[in-house]
């Protein structure tokens, strides 16, 4: 049971838990995306001229920094509420504002470069596939086989023709190219589902950061005015 003096700390506990849960969710998604087999395979075979490796590492570090900022903001807000500290409340507001300023460009980048991630991954697959088709590297053949096994797909529709030999050597057993399991389509469909989930989580994070900024602003003014009212009418004999 909360007393009148403990009312604000008790009310702040559910919000703190939600912000921490959101931060942990973003950190988990970033880690899974970075170390997931399909993303890792494409990143390992990408060339220096390909932009996917940069996107792959940038997204991971951005997600980790964002999650740490949200968790820190939640902890600062919780401690500030318990101690009624204006300084900690302001620091919590700054962390929420910092997270908000990072989320908005990330969402805008996704909509302005809506196909850049998909195109970079498919470019990597095209390069490896054509290298194997020309029989220039046995190492590339192993990479192509690993990609086929990870995405459960088989080859692609090539305008050069004569791809059956490549597919027989690199496709998993039981995968038939004529059934329409084109790897470029599989990569595109997989990324579309993943990015839809990422955008949904970022949208939720934006809503929570706005709520966090409003909450910390309210707490700051509440602490400020309650402190002034508490000192009103008190005098010091000099």
Coordinates of N, CA and C in Angstrom, one line a residue:
X1 N 0.9 -1.2 0.0 CA 0.0 0.0 0.0 C 0.9 1.2 0.0
X2 N 0.6 2.2 -0.8 CA 1.4 3.4 -1.0 C 0.8 4.5 -0.1
X3 N 1.6 5.2 0.7 CA 1.2 6.4 1.4 C 1.2 7.5 0.4
X4 N 0.7 8.7 0.9 CA 0.7 9.9 0.0 C 2.0 10.3 -0.4
X5 N 3.0 10.2 0.5 CA 4.4 10.6 0.1 C 5.0 9.6 -0.9
X6 N 4.6 8.4 -0.9 CA 5.1 7.4 -1.7 C 4.4 7.2 -3.0
X7 N 3.4 8.0 -3.3 CA 2.5 7.8 -4.4 C 3.2 7.9 -5.7
X8 N 4.1 9.0 -5.9 CA 4.8 9.1 -7.2 C 5.8 8.0 -7.4
X9 N 6.6 7.5 -6.4 CA 7.4 6.4 -6.7 C 6.7 5.1 -7.1
X10 N 5.6 4.8 -6.4 CA 4.8 3.6 -6.8 C 4.2 3.7 -8.2
X11 N 3.8 4.9 -8.6 CA 3.2 5.0 -9.9 C 4.3 4.9 -11.0
X12 N 5.5 5.3 -10.6 CA 6.6 5.3 -11.6 C 7.1 3.9 -11.9
X13 N 6.9 2.9 -11.0 CA 7.4 1.6 -11.2 C 7.0 0.9 -12.5
X14 N 5.6 0.9 -12.8 CA 5.2 0.2 -14.1 C 5.8 0.9 -15.3
X15 N 5.9 2.2 -15.3 CA 6.5 2.9 -16.5 C 8.0 2.5 -16.6
X16 N 8.7 2.5 -15.5 CA 10.1 2.1 -15.6 C 10.3 0.7 -16.1
X17 N 9.4 -0.2 -15.7 CA 9.5 -1.6 -16.2 C 9.3 -1.7 -17.7
X18 N 8.3 -0.9 -18.2 CA 8.0 -0.9 -19.6 C 9.2 -0.3 -20.4
X19 N 9.8 0.7 -19.9 CA 10.9 1.3 -20.7 C 12.1 0.3 -20.7
X20 N 12.3 -0.4 -19.5 CA 13.4 -1.3 -19.5 C 13.1 -2.5 -20.4
X21 N 11.9 -3.0 -20.4 CA 11.5 -4.0 -21.3 C 11.7 -3.7 -22.8
X22 N 11.3 -2.4 -23.1 CA 11.5 -1.9 -24.5 C 13.0 -1.9 -24.9
X23 N 13.8 -1.4 -23.9 CA 15.3 -1.4 -24.2 C 15.8 -2.8 -24.4
X24 N 15.4 -3.7 -23.6 CA 15.9 -5.1 -23.7 C 15.4 -5.7 -25.0
X25 N 14.2 -5.4 -25.4 CA 13.7 -5.9 -26.7 C 14.5 -5.4 -27.9
X26 N 14.8 -4.1 -27.9 CA 15.7 -3.6 -28.9 C 17.0 -4.2 -28.9
X27 N 17.6 -4.4 -27.8 CA 18.9 -5.0 -27.7 C 18.9 -6.4 -28.2
X28 N 17.8 -7.2 -27.8 CA 17.7 -8.6 -28.3 C 17.6 -8.6 -29.8
X29 N 16.7 -7.7 -30.3 CA 16.5 -7.7 -31.8 C 17.8 -7.4 -32.5
X30 N 18.6 -6.4 -32.0 CA 19.8 -6.0 -32.6 C 20.8 -7.1 -32.6
X31 N 20.9 -7.9 -31.5 CA 21.8 -9.0 -31.3 C 21.5 -10.1 -32.3
X32 N 20.2 -10.5 -32.3 CA 19.7 -11.5 -33.2 C 20.0 -11.2 -34.6
X33 N 19.7 -9.9 -35.0 CA 19.9 -9.5 -36.4 C 21.4 -9.6 -36.8
X34 N 22.2 -9.2 -35.8 CA 23.7 -9.2 -36.1 C 24.3 -10.6 -36.2
X35 N 23.8 -11.5 -35.4 CA 24.4 -12.8 -35.3 C 23.6 -13.9 -36.0
X36 N 22.4 -13.5 -36.5 CA 21.6 -14.5 -37.2 C 22.3 -15.1 -38.5
X37 N 22.1 -16.3 -38.7 CA 22.9 -17.0 -39.8 C 22.8 -16.4 -41.1
X38 N 21.6 -16.0 -41.5 CA 21.4 -15.5 -42.9 C 22.0 -14.2 -43.1
X39 N 21.9 -13.3 -42.1 CA 22.5 -12.0 -42.2 C 24.1 -12.1 -42.1
X40 N 24.5 -13.0 -41.3 CA 26.0 -13.2 -41.1 C 26.6 -13.7 -42.4
X41 N 26.0 -14.7 -43.0 CA 26.5 -15.2 -44.3 C 26.7 -14.1 -45.3
X42 N 25.6 -13.3 -45.5 CA 25.7 -12.3 -46.5 C 26.8 -11.3 -46.1
X43 N 26.9 -10.9 -44.9 CA 27.9 -10.0 -44.4 C 29.3 -10.5 -44.6
X44 N 29.5 -11.8 -44.4 CA 30.9 -12.3 -44.5 C 31.3 -12.4 -46.0
X45 N 30.4 -12.6 -46.9 CA 30.8 -12.7 -48.3 C 30.8 -11.3 -49.1
X46 N 30.2 -10.3 -48.4 CA 30.1 -9.0 -49.1 C 31.5 -8.4 -49.4
X47 N 31.5 -7.7 -50.4 CA 32.8 -7.0 -50.8 C 32.9 -5.6 -50.2
X48 N 34.1 -5.1 -50.3 CA 34.3 -3.7 -49.7 C 33.4 -2.7 -50.5
X49 N 33.2 -3.0 -51.8 CA 32.4 -2.0 -52.6 C 30.9 -2.2 -52.3
X50 N 30.5 -3.2 -51.6 CA 29.1 -3.4 -51.3 C 28.7 -2.7 -49.9
X51 N 27.5 -2.1 -49.9 CA 27.2 -1.3 -48.8 C 26.5 -2.1 -47.6
X52 N 26.3 -3.4 -47.9 CA 25.5 -4.1 -46.9 C 26.3 -4.3 -45.6
X53 N 27.6 -4.6 -45.6 CA 28.4 -4.8 -44.4 C 28.3 -3.5 -43.5
X54 N 28.4 -2.3 -44.1 CA 28.3 -1.1 -43.3 C 26.9 -1.0 -42.6
X55 N 25.9 -1.3 -43.4 CA 24.5 -1.3 -42.8 C 24.4 -2.3 -41.7
X56 N 25.0 -3.5 -41.9 CA 24.9 -4.6 -40.9 C 25.5 -4.2 -39.6
X57 N 26.7 -3.6 -39.6 CA 27.3 -3.2 -38.4 C 26.7 -2.0 -37.7
X58 N 26.4 -1.0 -38.6 CA 25.8 0.2 -38.1 C 24.4 -0.1 -37.4
X59 N 23.6 -0.9 -37.9 CA 22.3 -1.2 -37.3 C 22.5 -1.9 -36.0
X60 N 23.6 -2.8 -35.8 CA 23.8 -3.4 -34.5 C 24.2 -2.4 -33.5
X61 N 25.2 -1.6 -33.8 CA 25.7 -0.6 -32.8 C 24.6 0.4 -32.5
X62 N 23.8 0.8 -33.4 CA 22.7 1.8 -33.2 C 21.7 1.2 -32.2
X63 N 21.3 -0.1 -32.5 CA 20.4 -0.7 -31.6 C 20.8 -0.9 -30.2
X64 N 22.1 -1.3 -30.0 CA 22.7 -1.4 -28.7 C 22.7 -0.1 -28.0
X65 N 23.2 1.0 -28.6 CA 23.2 2.3 -28.0 C 21.8 2.8 -27.7
X66 N 20.9 2.6 -28.5 CA 19.5 3.0 -28.3 C 18.9 2.3 -27.1
X67 N 19.1 1.0 -27.0 CA 18.6 0.2 -25.8 C 19.2 0.7 -24.5
X68 N 20.5 0.9 -24.5 CA 21.2 1.4 -23.3 C 20.7 2.8 -22.9
X69 N 20.4 3.6 -23.9 CA 19.9 5.0 -23.6 C 18.5 4.9 -23.0
X70 N 17.7 4.0 -23.5 CA 16.3 3.9 -22.9 C 16.4 3.3 -21.5
X71 N 17.2 2.3 -21.3 CA 17.3 1.7 -20.0 C 17.9 2.7 -19.0
X72 N 18.9 3.5 -19.4 CA 19.5 4.5 -18.5 C 18.4 5.6 -18.2
X73 N 17.6 6.0 -19.2 CA 16.6 7.0 -19.0 C 15.6 6.5 -18.0
X74 N 15.2 5.2 -18.1 CA 14.2 4.6 -17.2 C 14.8 4.6 -15.7
X75 N 16.0 4.2 -15.6 CA 16.6 4.1 -14.3 C 16.8 5.5 -13.6
X76 N 17.2 6.5 -14.4 CA 17.3 7.8 -13.9 C 16.0 8.4 -13.5
X77 N 15.0 8.2 -14.3 CA 13.6 8.7 -13.9 C 13.1 8.1 -12.7
X78 N 13.4 6.7 -12.5 CA 12.9 6.1 -11.3 C 13.6 6.6 -10.1
X79 N 15.0 6.7 -10.1 CA 15.7 7.2 -9.0 C 15.4 8.7 -8.7
X80 N 15.2 9.4 -9.8 CA 14.8 10.9 -9.6 C 13.5 11.0 -8.9
X81 N 12.5 10.1 -9.2 CA 11.2 10.2 -8.6 C 11.3 9.8 -7.1
X82 N 12.1 8.8 -6.8 CA 12.2 8.4 -5.4 C 12.9 9.4 -4.5
X83 N 14.0 10.0 -5.1 CA 14.8 11.0 -4.4 C 14.3 12.4 -4.6
X84 N 13.3 12.6 -5.5 CA 12.8 13.9 -5.8 C 13.9 14.8 -6.2
X85 N 14.7 14.4 -7.1 CA 15.9 15.1 -7.6 C 15.6 15.8 -9.0
X86 N 15.7 17.1 -9.0 CA 15.5 17.8 -10.3 C 16.6 17.5 -11.3
X87 N 17.8 17.3 -10.8 CA 19.0 17.1 -11.6 C 18.8 15.7 -12.3
X88 N 18.5 14.7 -11.6 CA 18.3 13.4 -12.2 C 17.1 13.3 -13.2
X89 N 16.1 14.1 -12.8 CA 14.9 14.1 -13.7 C 15.3 14.8 -15.0
X90 N 16.1 15.8 -15.0 CA 16.6 16.5 -16.2 C 17.5 15.6 -17.0
X91 N 18.3 14.8 -16.3 CA 19.2 13.8 -17.1 C 18.3 12.8 -17.7
X92 N 17.3 12.3 -17.0 CA 16.4 11.3 -17.7 C 15.7 11.9 -18.9
X93 N 15.3 13.2 -18.8 CA 14.7 13.8 -20.0 C 15.6 13.9 -21.1
X94 N 16.9 14.2 -20.8 CA 17.9 14.3 -21.8 C 18.1 13.0 -22.5
X95 N 18.1 11.9 -21.8 CA 18.3 10.6 -22.4 C 17.1 10.2 -23.3
X96 N 15.9 10.5 -22.9 CA 14.7 10.3 -23.7 C 14.8 11.1 -25.0
X97 N 15.2 12.4 -24.8 CA 15.4 13.3 -26.0 C 16.4 12.8 -26.9
X98 N 17.5 12.3 -26.4 CA 18.6 11.7 -27.2 C 18.1 10.5 -28.0
X99 N 17.4 9.6 -27.3 CA 16.8 8.5 -28.0 C 15.9 8.9 -29.1
X100 N 15.0 9.9 -28.8 CA 14.1 10.4 -29.8 C 14.8 10.9 -31.1
X101 N 15.9 11.7 -30.8 CA 16.6 12.3 -31.9 C 17.4 11.2 -32.7
X102 N 17.6 10.0 -32.1 CA 18.2 9.0 -32.9 C 17.2 8.1 -33.7
X103 N 16.0 8.0 -33.1 CA 14.9 7.2 -33.7 C 14.3 7.9 -35.0
X104 N 14.1 9.2 -34.9 CA 13.5 9.8 -36.1 C 14.4 9.7 -37.3
X105 N 15.7 10.0 -37.3 CA 16.5 9.8 -38.5 C 16.5 8.3 -39.0
X106 N 16.5 7.4 -38.0 CA 16.5 6.0 -38.4 C 15.2 5.6 -39.2
X107 N 14.1 6.1 -38.7 CA 12.8 5.8 -39.4 C 12.8 6.5 -40.8
X108 N 13.2 7.7 -40.8 CA 13.3 8.5 -42.1 C 14.2 7.8 -43.1
X109 N 15.3 7.3 -42.6 CA 16.3 6.7 -43.5 C 15.6 5.4 -44.1
X110 N 14.9 4.7 -43.3 CA 14.2 3.5 -43.8 C 13.3 3.8 -44.9
X111 N 12.5 4.9 -44.8 CA 11.5 5.2 -45.8 C 12.1 5.9 -47.0
X112 N 13.2 6.6 -46.8 CA 13.8 7.2 -48.0 C 14.8 6.3 -48.7
X113 N 15.2 5.2 -48.0 CA 16.1 4.2 -48.7 C 15.4 2.8 -48.5
X114 N 14.2 2.7 -48.9 CA 13.3 1.6 -48.6 C 13.8 0.3 -49.2
X115 N 14.6 0.3 -50.3 CA 15.1 -0.9 -50.9 C 16.6 -1.1 -50.8
X116 N 17.3 -0.2 -50.1 CA 18.7 -0.2 -50.2 C 19.3 -1.5 -49.5
X117 N 18.7 -1.9 -48.4 CA 19.1 -3.1 -47.7 C 18.9 -4.3 -48.5
X118 N 17.7 -4.4 -49.1 CA 17.3 -5.6 -50.0 C 18.2 -5.6 -51.2
X119 N 18.5 -4.5 -51.8 CA 19.3 -4.5 -53.0 C 20.7 -4.9 -52.7
X120 N 21.3 -4.4 -51.6 CA 22.7 -4.7 -51.2 C 22.8 -6.2 -51.0
X121 N 21.8 -6.8 -50.3 CA 21.9 -8.3 -50.1 C 21.8 -9.1 -51.4
X122 N 20.9 -8.7 -52.2 CA 20.7 -9.4 -53.5 C 21.9 -9.2 -54.4
X123 N 22.6 -8.0 -54.3 CA 23.8 -7.8 -55.1 C 24.9 -8.8 -54.6
X124 N 25.0 -9.0 -53.3 CA 26.0 -10.0 -52.8 C 25.7 -11.4 -53.4
X125 N 24.4 -11.8 -53.4 CA 24.1 -13.1 -53.9 C 24.3 -13.2 -55.4
X126 N 24.0 -12.1 -56.1 CA 24.3 -12.1 -57.6 C 25.8 -12.3 -57.9
X127 N 26.6 -11.6 -57.1 CA 28.0 -11.7 -57.3 C 28.5 -13.1 -57.1
X128 N 28.1 -13.7 -55.9 CA 28.6 -15.1 -55.6 C 28.1 -16.1 -56.6
X129 N 26.8 -15.9 -57.1 CA 26.2 -16.8 -58.0 C 27.0 -16.8 -59.4
X130 N 27.3 -15.6 -59.8 CA 28.0 -15.4 -61.1 C 29.4 -15.9 -61.0
X131 N 30.0 -15.7 -59.9 CA 31.4 -16.3 -59.7 C 31.4 -17.8 -59.8
X132 N 30.4 -18.4 -59.2 CA 30.3 -19.9 -59.3 C 29.9 -20.3 -60.7
X133 N 29.1 -19.6 -61.4 CA 28.7 -20.0 -62.7 C 29.9 -19.9 -63.7
X134 N 30.8 -19.0 -63.4 CA 32.0 -19.0 -64.3 C 33.1 -19.9 -63.8
X135 N 32.9 -20.7 -62.7 CA 33.8 -21.6 -62.2 C 35.2 -21.0 -61.9
X136 N 35.1 -19.8 -61.3 CA 36.4 -19.1 -61.0 C 36.9 -19.4 -59.6
X137 N 36.0 -19.9 -58.7 CA 36.4 -20.0 -57.3 C 35.6 -21.2 -56.6
X138 N 36.4 -22.1 -56.1 CA 35.7 -23.2 -55.3 C 35.2 -22.7 -54.0
X139 N 35.9 -21.7 -53.4 CA 35.5 -21.1 -52.2 C 34.1 -20.4 -52.3
X140 N 33.9 -19.7 -53.4 CA 32.6 -19.1 -53.7 C 31.5 -20.2 -53.8
X141 N 31.9 -21.3 -54.3 CA 30.9 -22.4 -54.4 C 30.4 -22.9 -53.0
X142 N 31.3 -22.9 -52.0 CA 31.0 -23.2 -50.7 C 30.1 -22.1 -50.1
X143 N 30.4 -20.9 -50.4 CA 29.6 -19.8 -49.8 C 28.2 -19.8 -50.4
X144 N 28.1 -20.1 -51.7 CA 26.7 -20.2 -52.4 C 25.9 -21.4 -51.8
X145 N 26.6 -22.5 -51.6 CA 25.9 -23.6 -50.9 C 25.4 -23.3 -49.6
X146 N 26.2 -22.6 -48.8 CA 25.7 -22.2 -47.4 C 24.5 -21.2 -47.5
X147 N 24.6 -20.3 -48.5 CA 23.4 -19.4 -48.6 C 22.2 -20.1 -49.0
X148 N 22.3 -21.1 -49.9 CA 21.1 -21.9 -50.3 C 20.6 -22.7 -49.2
X149 N 21.4 -23.2 -48.3 CA 20.9 -24.0 -47.2 C 20.3 -23.1 -46.1
X150 N 20.8 -21.9 -46.0 CA 20.3 -21.0 -44.9 C 18.9 -20.4 -45.3
X151 N 18.8 -20.1 -46.6 CA 17.5 -19.5 -47.1 C 16.6 -20.5 -47.6
X152 N 17.0 -21.8 -47.7 CA 16.1 -22.9 -48.2 C 15.6 -22.5 -49.6
X153 N 16.6 -22.1 -50.5 CA 16.2 -21.7 -51.8 C 17.2 -22.4 -52.8
X154 N 16.9 -22.2 -54.1 CA 17.7 -22.9 -55.1 C 17.9 -22.0 -56.3
X155 N 19.1 -21.3 -56.4 CA 19.4 -20.6 -57.6 C 18.6 -19.4 -57.9
X156 N 18.6 -19.0 -59.1 CA 17.8 -17.8 -59.5 C 17.6 -17.9 -61.0
X157 N 16.6 -17.1 -61.5 CA 16.3 -17.0 -62.9 C 17.4 -16.2 -63.6
X158 N 18.3 -16.7 -64.3 CA 19.4 -16.0 -64.9 C 19.2 -15.8 -66.4
X159 N 19.4 -14.6 -66.9 CA 19.3 -14.4 -68.3 C 20.3 -15.1 -69.2
X160 N 21.4 -15.5 -68.5 CA 22.5 -16.2 -69.3 C 22.1 -17.7 -69.6
X161 N 21.2 -18.2 -68.8 CA 20.8 -19.6 -69.0 C 21.9 -20.5 -68.5
X162 N 21.7 -21.8 -68.7 CA 22.7 -22.9 -68.3 C 23.1 -22.8 -66.8
X163 N 22.0 -22.6 -66.0 CA 22.3 -22.5 -64.6 C 22.0 -23.8 -63.9
X164 N 21.5 -24.8 -64.6 CA 21.2 -26.1 -64.0 C 22.4 -26.7 -63.3
X165 N 23.6 -26.6 -63.9 CA 24.8 -27.2 -63.4 C 25.1 -26.6 -62.1
X166 N 25.0 -25.3 -62.0 CA 25.3 -24.6 -60.7 C 24.4 -25.0 -59.6
X167 N 23.1 -25.1 -60.0 CA 22.1 -25.4 -58.9 C 22.2 -26.9 -58.4
X168 N 22.6 -27.8 -59.3 CA 22.8 -29.2 -58.9 C 24.0 -29.3 -57.9
X169 N 25.0 -28.4 -58.1 CA 26.2 -28.5 -57.2 C 26.0 -27.8 -55.9
X170 N 25.1 -26.8 -55.9 CA 25.1 -25.9 -54.7 C 23.7 -26.0 -53.9
X171 N 22.7 -26.5 -54.5 CA 21.4 -26.5 -53.9 C 21.3 -27.6 -52.9
X172 N 20.5 -27.4 -51.8 CA 20.3 -28.5 -50.8 C 19.5 -29.7 -51.4
X173 N 19.7 -30.9 -50.9 CA 18.9 -32.0 -51.4 C 17.4 -31.8 -51.2
X174 N 16.7 -32.1 -52.2 CA 15.2 -31.9 -52.2 C 14.7 -30.6 -52.7
X175 N 15.6 -29.6 -52.9 CA 15.2 -28.3 -53.4 C 15.2 -28.4 -54.9
X176 N 14.1 -28.0 -55.5 CA 13.9 -28.1 -57.0 C 13.7 -26.6 -57.4
X177 N 14.6 -26.2 -58.3 CA 14.5 -24.8 -58.8 C 13.2 -24.5 -59.6
X178 N 12.7 -25.5 -60.3 CA 11.5 -25.3 -61.1 C 10.2 -25.1 -60.3
X179 N 10.3 -25.3 -59.0 CA 9.1 -25.1 -58.1 C 9.0 -23.6 -57.8
X180 N 9.9 -22.8 -58.2 CA 9.8 -21.3 -58.0 C 10.5 -20.8 -56.8
X181 N 11.4 -21.6 -56.2 CA 12.1 -21.2 -55.0 C 13.4 -20.3 -55.4
X182 N 13.1 -19.2 -56.0 CA 14.1 -18.3 -56.5 C 14.8 -17.7 -55.3
X183 N 16.1 -17.7 -55.2 CA 16.8 -17.1 -54.0 C 16.6 -15.6 -53.9
X184 N 16.6 -14.9 -55.0 CA 16.4 -13.5 -54.9 C 15.0 -13.1 -54.3
X185 N 14.0 -13.9 -54.7 CA 12.7 -13.7 -54.1 C 12.6 -14.1 -52.6
X186 N 13.3 -15.2 -52.3 CA 13.3 -15.6 -50.9 C 14.0 -14.5 -50.0
X187 N 15.1 -14.0 -50.5 CA 15.9 -13.0 -49.7 C 15.0 -11.7 -49.6
X188 N 14.3 -11.3 -50.6 CA 13.4 -10.2 -50.6 C 12.3 -10.4 -49.6
X189 N 11.6 -11.5 -49.7 CA 10.5 -11.8 -48.8 C 11.0 -11.9 -47.3
X190 N 12.1 -12.5 -47.1 CA 12.6 -12.6 -45.7 C 12.9 -11.2 -45.1
X191 N 13.6 -10.4 -45.9 CA 13.9 -9.0 -45.4 C 12.7 -8.2 -45.2
X192 N 11.7 -8.3 -46.1 CA 10.5 -7.5 -45.9 C 9.8 -7.8 -44.6
X193 N 9.7 -9.1 -44.2 CA 9.1 -9.5 -42.9 C 9.9 -9.0 -41.8
X194 N 11.2 -9.1 -41.9 CA 12.1 -8.6 -40.8 C 12.0 -7.1 -40.6
X195 N 12.1 -6.4 -41.7 CA 12.1 -4.9 -41.6 C 10.7 -4.4 -41.2
X196 N 9.6 -5.1 -41.5 CA 8.3 -4.7 -41.0 C 8.3 -4.8 -39.5
X197 N 8.9 -5.8 -38.9 CA 9.0 -6.0 -37.5 C 9.9 -4.9 -36.9
X198 N 11.0 -4.6 -37.5 CA 11.9 -3.6 -37.0 C 11.2 -2.2 -37.0
X199 N 10.5 -1.9 -38.1 CA 9.8 -0.6 -38.1 C 8.7 -0.5 -37.1
X200 N 8.0 -1.6 -36.8 CA 7.0 -1.6 -35.8 C 7.6 -1.3 -34.4
X201 N 8.7 -2.0 -34.1 CA 9.4 -1.8 -32.9 C 9.9 -0.3 -32.7
X202 N 10.4 0.2 -33.8 CA 10.9 1.6 -33.8 C 9.8 2.6 -33.5
X203 N 8.6 2.3 -34.2 CA 7.4 3.1 -33.9 C 7.0 3.1 -32.5
X204 N 7.0 1.9 -31.9 CA 6.6 1.8 -30.5 C 7.6 2.6 -29.6
X205 N 8.9 2.5 -30.0 CA 10.0 3.2 -29.2 C 9.8 4.7 -29.3
X206 N 9.4 5.2 -30.5 CA 9.2 6.6 -30.6 C 8.0 7.1 -29.7
X207 N 6.9 6.3 -29.7 CA 5.8 6.6 -28.8 C 6.2 6.7 -27.3
X208 N 7.0 5.7 -26.9 CA 7.4 5.6 -25.5 C 8.4 6.7 -25.2
X209 N 9.3 7.1 -26.1 CA 10.2 8.2 -25.8 C 9.5 9.5 -25.7
X210 N 8.5 9.7 -26.5 CA 7.7 11.0 -26.4 C 7.0 11.0 -25.0
X211 N 6.4 9.8 -24.7 CA 5.7 9.7 -23.3 C 6.7 9.9 -22.2
X212 N 8.0 9.4 -22.4 CA 9.0 9.5 -21.4 C 9.4 11.0 -21.2
X213 N 9.5 11.7 -22.3 CA 9.8 13.2 -22.2 C 8.7 13.9 -21.5
X214 N 7.5 13.6 -21.8 CA 6.3 14.3 -21.1 C 6.3 13.9 -19.7
X215 N 6.6 12.6 -19.3 CA 6.5 12.2 -18.0 C 7.6 12.9 -17.1
X216 N 8.9 12.9 -17.7 CA 10.0 13.5 -16.9 C 9.8 15.0 -16.8
X217 N 9.2 15.7 -17.8 CA 8.9 17.1 -17.7 C 7.9 17.3 -16.6
X218 N 6.8 16.5 -16.5 CA 5.8 16.6 -15.5 C 6.5 16.4 -14.1
X219 N 7.3 15.4 -14.0 CA 8.0 15.1 -12.7 C 8.9 16.3 -12.3
X220 N 9.6 16.9 -13.2 CA 10.5 18.0 -12.9 C 9.7 19.2 -12.3
X221 N 8.6 19.5 -13.0 CA 7.8 20.6 -12.5 C 7.1 20.3 -11.2
X222 N 6.7 19.1 -11.0 CA 6.1 18.7 -9.8 C 7.1 18.8 -8.6
X223 N 8.3 18.3 -8.8 CA 9.3 18.4 -7.8 C 9.7 19.8 -7.5
X224 N 9.8 20.6 -8.6 CA 10.2 22.0 -8.4 C 9.1 22.8 -7.6
X225 N 7.9 22.7 -8.0 CA 6.8 23.4 -7.3 C 6.5 22.9 -5.9
X226 N 6.6 21.6 -5.7 CA 6.4 21.0 -4.4 C 7.5 21.5 -3.4
X227 N 8.7 21.6 -4.0 CA 9.9 22.0 -3.1 C 9.7 23.5 -2.7
X228 N 9.2 24.3 -3.6 CA 9.0 25.7 -3.3 C 7.8 25.9 -2.3
X229 N 6.8 25.1 -2.4 CA 5.7 25.1 -1.5 C 6.1 24.6 -0.1
X230 N 7.0 23.7 -0.1 CA 7.5 23.1 1.2 C 8.3 24.2 2.0
X231 N 9.0 25.0 1.3 CA 9.8 26.0 1.9 C 9.1 27.3 2.2
X232 N 7.9 27.4 1.6 CA 7.1 28.7 1.8 C 6.7 28.9 3.3
X233 N 6.9 30.1 3.8 CA 6.5 30.4 5.2 C 7.6 30.0 6.2
X234 N 8.7 29.4 5.8 CA 9.8 29.1 6.7 C 10.8 30.2 6.8
X235 N 11.2 30.5 8.0 CA 12.2 31.7 8.1 C 13.4 31.2 8.9
X236 N 14.5 31.9 8.6 CA 15.8 31.6 9.3 C 16.1 32.8 10.1
X237 N 16.4 32.7 11.4 CA 16.8 33.8 12.3 C 18.3 34.0 12.1
X238 N 18.6 35.3 11.8 CA 20.0 35.7 11.6 C 20.4 36.7 12.6

